[in-house]
Short mmCIF file of C-alpha atoms in Angstrom, two decimals:
data_model
loop_
_atom_site.label_atom_id
_atom_site.label_comp_id
_atom_site.label_asym_id
_atom_site.label_seq_id
_atom_site.Cartn_x
_atom_site.Cartn_y
_atom_site.Cartn_z
CA UNK A 14 206.09 138.63 10.29
CA UNK A 15 209.00 136.23 9.89
CA UNK A 16 212.63 137.03 10.49
CA UNK A 17 214.22 138.18 7.25
CA UNK A 18 217.64 137.53 5.77
CA UNK A 19 219.54 140.73 6.16
CA UNK A 20 223.17 141.19 5.23
CA UNK A 21 224.89 138.77 2.87
CA UNK A 22 228.22 140.11 4.07
CA UNK A 23 227.71 138.62 7.54
CA UNK A 24 228.44 134.96 8.25
CA UNK A 25 224.95 133.74 9.13
CA UNK A 26 226.24 130.55 10.74
CA UNK A 27 228.50 132.44 13.13
CA UNK A 28 226.33 135.55 13.62
CA UNK A 29 222.69 134.45 13.13
CA UNK A 30 221.16 137.39 14.98
CA UNK A 31 223.25 139.89 13.01
CA UNK A 32 222.64 138.34 9.59
CA UNK A 33 218.85 138.44 9.99
CA UNK A 34 216.26 140.89 11.24
CA UNK A 35 213.58 140.18 13.85
CA UNK A 36 209.95 140.86 12.97
CA UNK A 37 208.67 144.43 12.94
CA UNK A 38 205.17 145.19 14.14
CA UNK A 39 204.12 146.76 17.43
CA UNK A 40 207.40 146.26 19.24
CA UNK A 41 209.31 148.06 16.51
CA UNK A 42 206.81 150.93 16.55
CA UNK A 43 207.16 151.28 20.32
CA UNK A 44 210.95 151.15 20.02
CA UNK A 45 210.87 153.91 17.40
CA UNK A 46 208.74 156.14 19.61
CA UNK A 47 210.98 155.58 22.65
CA UNK A 48 214.18 156.10 20.68
CA UNK A 49 213.02 159.28 18.97
CA UNK A 50 211.79 160.73 22.28
CA UNK A 51 215.10 159.88 23.95
CA UNK A 52 217.04 161.32 21.01
CA UNK A 53 215.74 164.82 21.67
CA UNK A 54 217.27 164.69 25.18
CA UNK A 55 220.73 163.59 24.06
CA UNK A 56 223.49 166.05 23.21
CA UNK A 57 224.08 164.27 19.93
CA UNK A 58 223.44 164.78 16.27
CA UNK A 59 221.40 161.69 15.40
CA UNK A 60 221.15 161.84 11.65
CA UNK A 61 218.61 160.03 9.48
CA UNK A 62 219.66 158.86 6.00
CA UNK A 63 218.19 162.09 4.53
CA UNK A 64 220.45 164.16 6.81
CA UNK A 65 217.72 165.33 9.22
CA UNK A 66 218.90 165.57 12.83
CA UNK A 67 216.50 164.05 15.37
CA UNK A 68 218.97 164.44 18.24
CA UNK A 69 219.16 167.20 20.81
CA UNK A 70 222.68 168.31 19.88
CA UNK A 71 223.72 171.16 17.65
CA UNK A 72 226.18 171.11 14.75
CA UNK A 73 229.14 170.80 17.13
CA UNK A 74 227.78 167.69 18.89
CA UNK A 75 229.07 164.15 18.20
CA UNK A 76 227.36 162.41 15.29
CA UNK A 77 225.42 159.14 15.32
CA UNK A 78 224.47 158.22 11.76
CA UNK A 79 221.38 156.03 11.35
CA UNK A 80 222.05 154.01 8.21
CA UNK A 81 218.96 151.79 8.38
CA UNK A 82 216.57 153.24 10.99
CA UNK A 83 213.87 150.64 10.44
CA UNK A 84 216.31 147.83 11.15
CA UNK A 85 217.48 149.56 14.33
CA UNK A 86 213.92 149.86 15.65
CA UNK A 87 213.18 146.22 14.85
CA UNK A 88 216.31 145.10 16.69
CA UNK A 89 215.63 147.31 19.71
CA UNK A 90 211.99 146.21 19.74
CA UNK A 91 213.06 142.58 19.96
CA UNK A 92 216.19 142.83 22.11
CA UNK A 93 216.32 146.23 23.83
CA UNK A 94 219.94 147.24 24.45
CA UNK A 95 221.08 143.89 23.05
CA UNK A 96 219.45 144.93 19.79
CA UNK A 97 221.10 148.35 19.98
CA UNK A 98 224.54 146.71 20.09
CA UNK A 99 223.62 144.22 17.40
CA UNK A 100 222.51 147.10 15.16
CA UNK A 101 226.02 148.55 15.40
CA UNK A 102 227.55 145.16 14.58
CA UNK A 103 225.27 144.91 11.53
CA UNK A 104 226.15 148.41 10.31
CA UNK A 105 222.63 149.76 10.91
CA UNK A 106 224.23 152.77 12.60
CA UNK A 107 227.72 154.20 12.77
CA UNK A 108 229.59 156.98 14.58
CA UNK A 109 232.76 158.91 13.82
CA UNK A 110 233.58 158.81 17.54
CA UNK A 111 231.82 155.76 18.94
CA UNK A 112 233.10 156.26 22.49
CA UNK A 113 231.81 159.83 22.67
CA UNK A 114 228.39 158.74 21.44
CA UNK A 115 228.19 155.86 23.91
CA UNK A 116 229.41 158.07 26.77
CA UNK A 117 226.43 160.36 26.23
CA UNK A 118 224.09 157.36 26.26
CA UNK A 119 225.76 156.06 29.45
CA UNK A 120 225.13 159.36 31.21
CA UNK A 121 221.42 158.67 30.64
CA UNK A 122 221.63 155.01 31.59
CA UNK A 123 219.22 155.22 34.52
CA UNK A 124 216.60 157.09 32.47
CA UNK A 125 216.83 155.39 29.08
CA UNK A 126 213.57 153.58 29.84
CA UNK A 127 210.71 155.85 31.01
CA UNK A 128 209.51 155.18 34.60
CA UNK A 129 206.11 153.74 33.55
CA UNK A 130 207.86 151.14 31.38
CA UNK A 131 210.47 150.39 34.07
CA UNK A 132 207.64 148.86 36.09
CA UNK A 133 207.25 146.30 33.30
CA UNK A 134 210.93 145.38 33.45
CA UNK A 135 210.37 141.97 34.98
CA UNK A 136 208.27 140.80 32.04
CA UNK A 137 210.13 142.65 29.30
CA UNK A 138 213.82 141.98 29.89
CA UNK A 139 215.74 138.93 28.75
CA UNK A 140 216.85 136.57 31.52
CA UNK A 141 220.21 134.84 31.85
CA UNK A 142 220.24 131.42 30.19
CA UNK A 143 220.47 128.68 32.78
CA UNK A 144 223.53 127.33 30.97
CA UNK A 145 225.44 130.55 31.72
CA UNK A 146 224.80 130.75 35.47
CA UNK A 147 228.09 130.73 37.37
CA UNK A 148 227.90 127.16 38.64
CA UNK A 149 231.02 125.03 38.83
CA UNK A 150 229.74 123.13 35.78
CA UNK A 151 229.20 126.28 33.69
CA UNK A 152 232.03 128.52 34.87
CA UNK A 153 234.81 126.97 32.78
CA UNK A 154 232.72 127.24 29.61
CA UNK A 155 231.87 130.87 30.39
CA UNK A 156 235.52 131.75 30.92
CA UNK A 157 236.65 129.84 27.85
CA UNK A 158 234.27 131.74 25.56
CA UNK A 159 236.22 134.94 26.22
CA UNK A 160 239.70 134.18 27.48
CA UNK A 161 240.37 131.20 25.21
CA UNK A 162 239.59 133.08 22.00
CA UNK A 163 243.30 133.32 21.20
CA UNK A 164 246.36 134.42 23.13
CA UNK A 165 247.55 135.96 19.88
CA UNK A 166 244.44 138.16 19.72
CA UNK A 167 245.03 139.61 23.19
CA UNK A 168 248.73 140.08 22.42
CA UNK A 169 247.74 142.43 19.59
CA UNK A 170 246.27 145.09 21.88
CA UNK A 171 247.66 144.48 25.37
CA UNK A 172 251.04 145.82 26.47
CA UNK A 173 254.11 143.69 27.21
CA UNK A 174 252.82 142.76 30.69
CA UNK A 175 249.75 141.09 29.12
CA UNK A 176 247.62 142.64 31.85
CA UNK A 177 243.89 142.76 31.09
CA UNK A 178 242.60 145.00 33.86
CA UNK A 179 242.79 148.66 34.82
CA UNK A 180 246.20 150.27 35.02
CA UNK A 181 247.09 152.90 37.61
CA UNK A 182 248.81 155.88 36.02
CA UNK A 183 250.70 158.81 37.47
CA UNK A 184 252.09 159.25 40.95
CA UNK A 185 249.95 156.45 42.31
CA UNK A 186 247.52 158.26 44.58
CA UNK A 187 244.65 156.90 42.51
CA UNK A 188 242.96 160.28 42.36
CA UNK A 189 239.90 160.38 40.17
CA UNK A 190 241.18 163.30 38.11
CA UNK A 191 244.26 162.49 36.03
CA UNK A 192 246.88 165.10 35.40
CA UNK A 193 247.26 164.33 31.70
CA UNK A 194 246.11 161.93 29.03
CA UNK A 195 248.10 158.73 29.36
CA UNK A 196 250.10 157.44 26.40
CA UNK A 197 250.87 153.92 25.20
CA UNK A 198 254.46 154.13 26.42
CA UNK A 199 253.18 154.61 29.98
CA UNK A 200 250.81 151.64 30.02
CA UNK A 201 253.16 148.79 30.95
CA UNK A 202 254.64 150.69 33.88
CA UNK A 203 251.16 151.73 35.01
CA UNK A 204 250.09 148.08 34.98
CA UNK A 205 253.09 147.07 37.06
CA UNK A 206 252.34 149.91 39.44
CA UNK A 207 248.74 148.72 39.83
CA UNK A 208 249.89 145.20 40.64
CA UNK A 209 252.55 146.39 43.08
CA UNK A 210 250.07 148.59 44.89
CA UNK A 211 247.70 145.66 45.41
CA UNK A 212 250.50 143.36 46.56
CA UNK A 213 251.71 146.01 49.00
CA UNK A 214 248.19 146.48 50.35
CA UNK A 215 247.80 142.73 50.80
CA UNK A 216 251.10 142.57 52.70
CA UNK A 217 252.91 140.33 50.21
CA UNK A 218 256.63 140.10 51.05
CA UNK A 219 259.45 137.55 50.91
CA UNK A 220 258.19 134.28 52.37
CA UNK A 221 254.47 135.07 51.94
CA UNK A 222 252.19 132.25 50.87
CA UNK A 223 249.99 133.77 48.16
CA UNK A 224 246.89 132.51 46.38
CA UNK A 225 245.84 134.30 43.23
CA UNK A 226 242.28 133.68 42.00
CA UNK A 227 242.22 134.39 38.28
CA UNK A 228 245.68 134.12 36.71
CA UNK A 229 245.30 136.31 33.67
CA UNK A 230 248.55 135.89 31.76
CA UNK A 231 250.69 135.73 34.87
CA UNK A 232 251.97 139.25 35.60
CA UNK A 233 250.80 139.37 39.22
CA UNK A 234 252.25 135.94 39.96
CA UNK A 235 255.56 137.00 38.42
CA UNK A 236 255.77 140.16 40.49
CA UNK A 237 254.75 138.43 43.72
CA UNK A 238 257.32 135.68 43.18
CA UNK A 239 260.00 138.26 42.40
CA UNK A 240 259.44 139.58 45.93
CA UNK A 241 260.25 136.14 47.30
CA UNK A 242 256.66 134.96 47.80
CA UNK A 243 255.45 131.47 46.99
CA UNK A 244 252.44 131.72 44.69
CA UNK A 245 249.65 129.38 43.73
CA UNK A 246 247.54 130.85 40.93
CA UNK A 247 244.28 129.28 39.73
CA UNK A 248 242.42 129.83 36.48
CA UNK A 249 239.77 128.22 34.28
CA UNK A 250 241.39 129.33 31.03
CA UNK A 251 243.65 126.78 29.36
CA UNK A 252 245.03 129.39 26.95
CA UNK A 253 245.95 131.79 29.75
CA UNK A 254 247.50 129.04 31.84
CA UNK A 255 249.67 127.90 28.94
CA UNK A 256 251.13 131.35 28.29
CA UNK A 257 251.42 132.22 31.97
CA UNK A 258 253.42 129.04 32.64
CA UNK A 259 255.74 129.88 29.74
CA UNK A 260 256.29 133.37 31.13
CA UNK A 261 257.00 132.01 34.61
CA UNK A 262 259.52 129.52 33.20
CA UNK A 263 261.20 132.23 31.11
CA UNK A 264 261.61 134.33 34.25
CA UNK A 265 263.20 131.42 36.13
CA UNK A 266 260.46 131.41 38.76
CA UNK A 267 258.89 127.97 38.26
CA UNK A 268 260.10 126.92 41.72
CA UNK A 269 257.99 129.69 43.31
CA UNK A 270 254.87 129.73 41.11
CA UNK A 271 252.35 127.01 40.35
CA UNK A 272 249.40 127.64 38.03
CA UNK A 273 246.49 125.22 38.12
CA UNK A 274 243.22 124.76 36.25
CA UNK A 275 240.94 125.00 39.26
CA UNK A 276 237.60 126.55 40.15
CA UNK A 277 237.81 128.93 43.11
CA UNK A 278 235.36 126.73 45.04
CA UNK A 279 237.77 123.79 44.86
CA UNK A 280 240.85 125.66 46.08
CA UNK A 281 242.54 124.26 49.19
CA UNK A 282 245.26 125.39 51.58
CA UNK A 283 245.95 128.30 53.90
CA UNK A 284 247.56 131.49 52.61
CA UNK A 285 248.97 134.67 54.10
CA UNK A 286 247.46 136.68 51.24
CA UNK A 287 244.72 136.06 48.70
CA UNK A 288 244.65 138.36 45.69
CA UNK A 289 242.16 138.57 42.85
CA UNK A 290 242.04 141.17 40.08
CA UNK A 291 238.76 141.74 38.24
CA UNK A 292 237.61 138.16 38.57
CA UNK A 293 234.60 138.73 40.83
CA UNK A 294 232.70 140.18 37.87
CA UNK A 295 232.51 136.64 36.42
CA UNK A 296 231.20 135.02 39.63
CA UNK A 297 227.52 135.96 39.44
CA UNK A 298 225.18 137.37 42.09
CA UNK A 299 223.96 134.02 43.43
CA UNK A 300 227.52 132.88 44.07
CA UNK A 301 228.95 135.92 45.86
CA UNK A 302 228.39 134.34 49.31
CA UNK A 303 230.36 131.27 48.21
CA UNK A 304 233.11 133.38 46.66
CA UNK A 305 233.66 135.57 49.71
CA UNK A 306 233.29 132.59 52.02
CA UNK A 307 236.06 130.90 50.04
CA UNK A 308 238.37 133.89 50.53
CA UNK A 309 237.74 133.70 54.26
CA UNK A 310 238.28 129.92 54.38
CA UNK A 311 241.62 130.09 52.59
CA UNK A 312 243.10 133.06 54.46
CA UNK A 313 245.33 132.60 57.49
CA UNK A 314 244.56 134.57 60.66
CA UNK A 315 246.19 137.96 60.36
CA UNK A 316 246.21 137.66 56.55
CA UNK A 317 244.82 140.04 53.97
CA UNK A 318 242.78 139.85 50.78
CA UNK A 319 243.56 142.25 47.95
CA UNK A 320 240.59 142.48 45.58
CA UNK A 321 240.35 144.66 42.48
CA UNK A 322 236.79 144.99 41.19
CA UNK A 323 234.82 146.98 38.67
CA UNK A 324 231.78 148.51 40.36
CA UNK A 325 228.49 150.11 39.38
CA UNK A 326 225.92 152.13 41.38
CA UNK A 327 224.05 149.98 43.88
CA UNK A 328 220.58 150.89 42.67
CA UNK A 329 221.49 150.03 39.08
CA UNK A 330 223.06 146.76 40.19
CA UNK A 331 219.85 145.79 41.96
CA UNK A 332 217.72 146.81 38.97
CA UNK A 333 219.82 144.95 36.41
CA UNK A 334 221.17 141.92 38.27
CA UNK A 335 218.81 139.49 36.53
CA UNK A 336 219.03 141.14 33.11
CA UNK A 337 220.72 139.43 30.17
CA UNK A 338 222.70 142.08 28.33
CA UNK A 339 224.67 142.55 25.11
CA UNK A 340 227.88 142.10 27.11
CA UNK A 341 226.62 138.75 28.43
CA UNK A 342 225.58 137.55 24.98
CA UNK A 343 228.71 138.51 23.09
CA UNK A 344 231.58 139.11 25.52
CA UNK A 345 231.32 137.96 29.17
CA UNK A 346 228.63 135.33 29.79
CA UNK A 347 227.30 134.67 33.25
CA UNK A 348 228.63 137.52 35.36
CA UNK A 349 227.54 140.68 37.13
CA UNK A 350 229.40 143.85 38.06
CA UNK A 351 228.94 144.42 41.82
CA UNK A 352 228.45 147.66 43.71
CA UNK A 353 230.68 148.84 46.55
CA UNK A 354 227.80 148.28 48.95
CA UNK A 355 227.20 144.72 47.72
CA UNK A 356 230.90 143.82 48.07
CA UNK A 357 231.12 145.14 51.60
CA UNK A 358 227.75 143.67 52.62
CA UNK A 359 228.77 140.25 51.31
CA UNK A 360 232.00 140.44 53.30
CA UNK A 361 230.07 141.44 56.43
CA UNK A 362 227.39 138.76 56.01
CA UNK A 363 229.45 135.77 54.90
CA UNK A 364 232.95 136.12 56.32
CA UNK A 365 234.97 136.99 59.40
CA UNK A 366 236.89 139.56 57.36
CA UNK A 367 236.76 143.29 57.82
CA UNK A 368 237.23 146.00 55.23
CA UNK A 369 240.38 148.01 55.96
CA UNK A 370 240.86 149.90 52.69
CA UNK A 371 239.09 150.90 49.49
CA UNK A 372 240.74 152.82 46.68
CA UNK A 373 238.95 154.13 43.56
CA UNK A 374 240.55 155.05 40.23
CA UNK A 375 237.84 154.80 37.58
CA UNK A 376 239.18 157.33 35.08
CA UNK A 377 242.44 155.38 34.99
CA UNK A 378 240.36 152.53 33.54
CA UNK A 379 238.89 154.85 30.92
CA UNK A 380 242.40 155.66 29.71
CA UNK A 381 243.45 152.01 29.87
CA UNK A 382 240.52 151.09 27.65
CA UNK A 383 241.23 153.96 25.28
CA UNK A 384 244.76 152.70 24.76
CA UNK A 385 243.53 149.13 24.14
CA UNK A 386 240.85 150.40 21.74
CA UNK A 387 243.30 152.51 19.75
CA UNK A 388 245.79 149.65 19.59
CA UNK A 389 243.10 147.18 18.50
CA UNK A 390 241.90 149.54 15.75
CA UNK A 391 245.45 149.90 14.43
CA UNK A 392 245.93 146.12 14.20
CA UNK A 393 242.91 145.22 12.05
CA UNK A 394 245.03 143.46 9.41
CA UNK A 395 246.57 141.22 12.07
CA UNK A 396 243.13 140.54 13.60
CA UNK A 397 241.87 139.44 10.19
CA UNK A 398 244.94 137.22 9.74
CA UNK A 399 244.03 135.37 12.94
CA UNK A 400 240.70 134.41 11.37
CA UNK A 401 238.42 136.96 13.04
CA UNK A 402 236.00 138.61 10.63
CA UNK A 403 234.70 142.17 10.28
CA UNK A 404 231.65 141.46 12.44
CA UNK A 405 233.95 140.31 15.25
CA UNK A 406 236.02 143.48 14.90
CA UNK A 407 232.86 145.60 15.14
CA UNK A 408 231.77 143.61 18.19
CA UNK A 409 235.14 144.03 19.91
CA UNK A 410 235.28 147.73 19.04
CA UNK A 411 231.80 148.22 20.48
CA UNK A 412 232.80 146.31 23.64
CA UNK A 413 235.93 148.40 24.24
CA UNK A 414 234.16 151.70 23.45
CA UNK A 415 231.10 150.81 25.55
CA UNK A 416 233.32 149.87 28.49
CA UNK A 417 235.36 153.06 28.17
CA UNK A 418 232.15 155.09 28.00
CA UNK A 419 230.99 153.52 31.26
CA UNK A 420 234.06 154.85 33.06
CA UNK A 421 234.13 158.21 31.27
CA UNK A 422 230.52 158.84 32.30
CA UNK A 423 231.29 157.73 35.90
CA UNK A 424 228.59 155.07 35.60
CA UNK A 425 231.34 152.53 36.30
CA UNK A 426 234.27 152.71 38.70
CA UNK A 427 237.10 150.41 39.73
CA UNK A 428 238.29 149.79 43.29
CA UNK A 429 241.06 148.03 45.09
CA UNK A 430 239.60 146.64 48.32
CA UNK A 431 241.62 145.22 51.20
CA UNK A 432 240.05 142.83 53.72
CA UNK A 433 241.80 141.61 56.83
CA UNK A 434 241.26 138.51 58.96
CA UNK A 435 241.72 138.94 62.68
CA UNK A 436 243.82 136.66 64.83
CA UNK A 437 242.05 134.40 67.34
CA UNK A 438 243.72 136.15 70.28
CA UNK A 439 243.13 139.66 68.94
#
């Protein structure tokens, strides 16, 4: 059966796999059987177009509405979880509370595929395109696809610090349980607190020579320089560099901060502290030894590395490290979320560094993402005015909700690690 034209409301040139349906046949039948069997084990109302509930939840459970079940099964049959996300983008299914629905799926992440079929994973899953592997040649293109979308887009849903990583709310102990639901008015201060905690842990003070790998929009560089440090920040995003430089100049700190378009592998110099916030996720499994070796090479004896990283369970990281996912296809090409064990093993195997601190605060990320998601949803008119269409908004909403669900379900966590380099005479 050929692919069929699907939704005239979707720009087929921009979204070819959303605007058309893959063939049906055996794969779609298998997908239907797997989905319907899984549905009975989920605490959801999964409603067919006729109103029948095939989920395992009662009338009080969150609702997933299947608008076009046949299309969903065809997409899942062809693309697995990629197809599941594409079905949402196409409007094949909807949810009143998308994050709640995805959180329940995330709690079942390790058992979504029955054990007998997991043994066929190597021949069934999609592999990373060679053009998205994290080589020096590919890395800038991978980064550009996300971070160079538009500074104006990110400004719509980020707070005034323009920080695109987990905040740290509350008193700062990083405890997993949060005392109260965080509000938008708390986000900017929580982002500054997160940055300050990492700089403190890395020993950044007046006179420190600091390298930042992954500039973002400049908040960490600004706060390090305000302490009296000299900062070199490197990025592969031209859009981020442009705005970060403007922010540095506006703060009167251009004499203390330089921001360069530079791959981490090409960085030179010796620094008292190396800091990197949620950049390792873009590096890729095959390049972790090079990445950690670079941190070691650039760090002065007695210096410290402050690394903030999203993490996932080690067994799931091993099982999925070669899998091409919806996130890779539509949001972050080329990367892999590490596990705590893989970070610390890479440090042990490829550097002279030692781990001196690890600090987890995953539910703080869930609230950070909730605030971004709510803000993004409230700015749909402005998103449209920037030239992003409805399919993009659905994609971005799914991305933010899916990410939040990962932290709410505890499938994902976020850590600040500190590594230290001994002195030769120590």
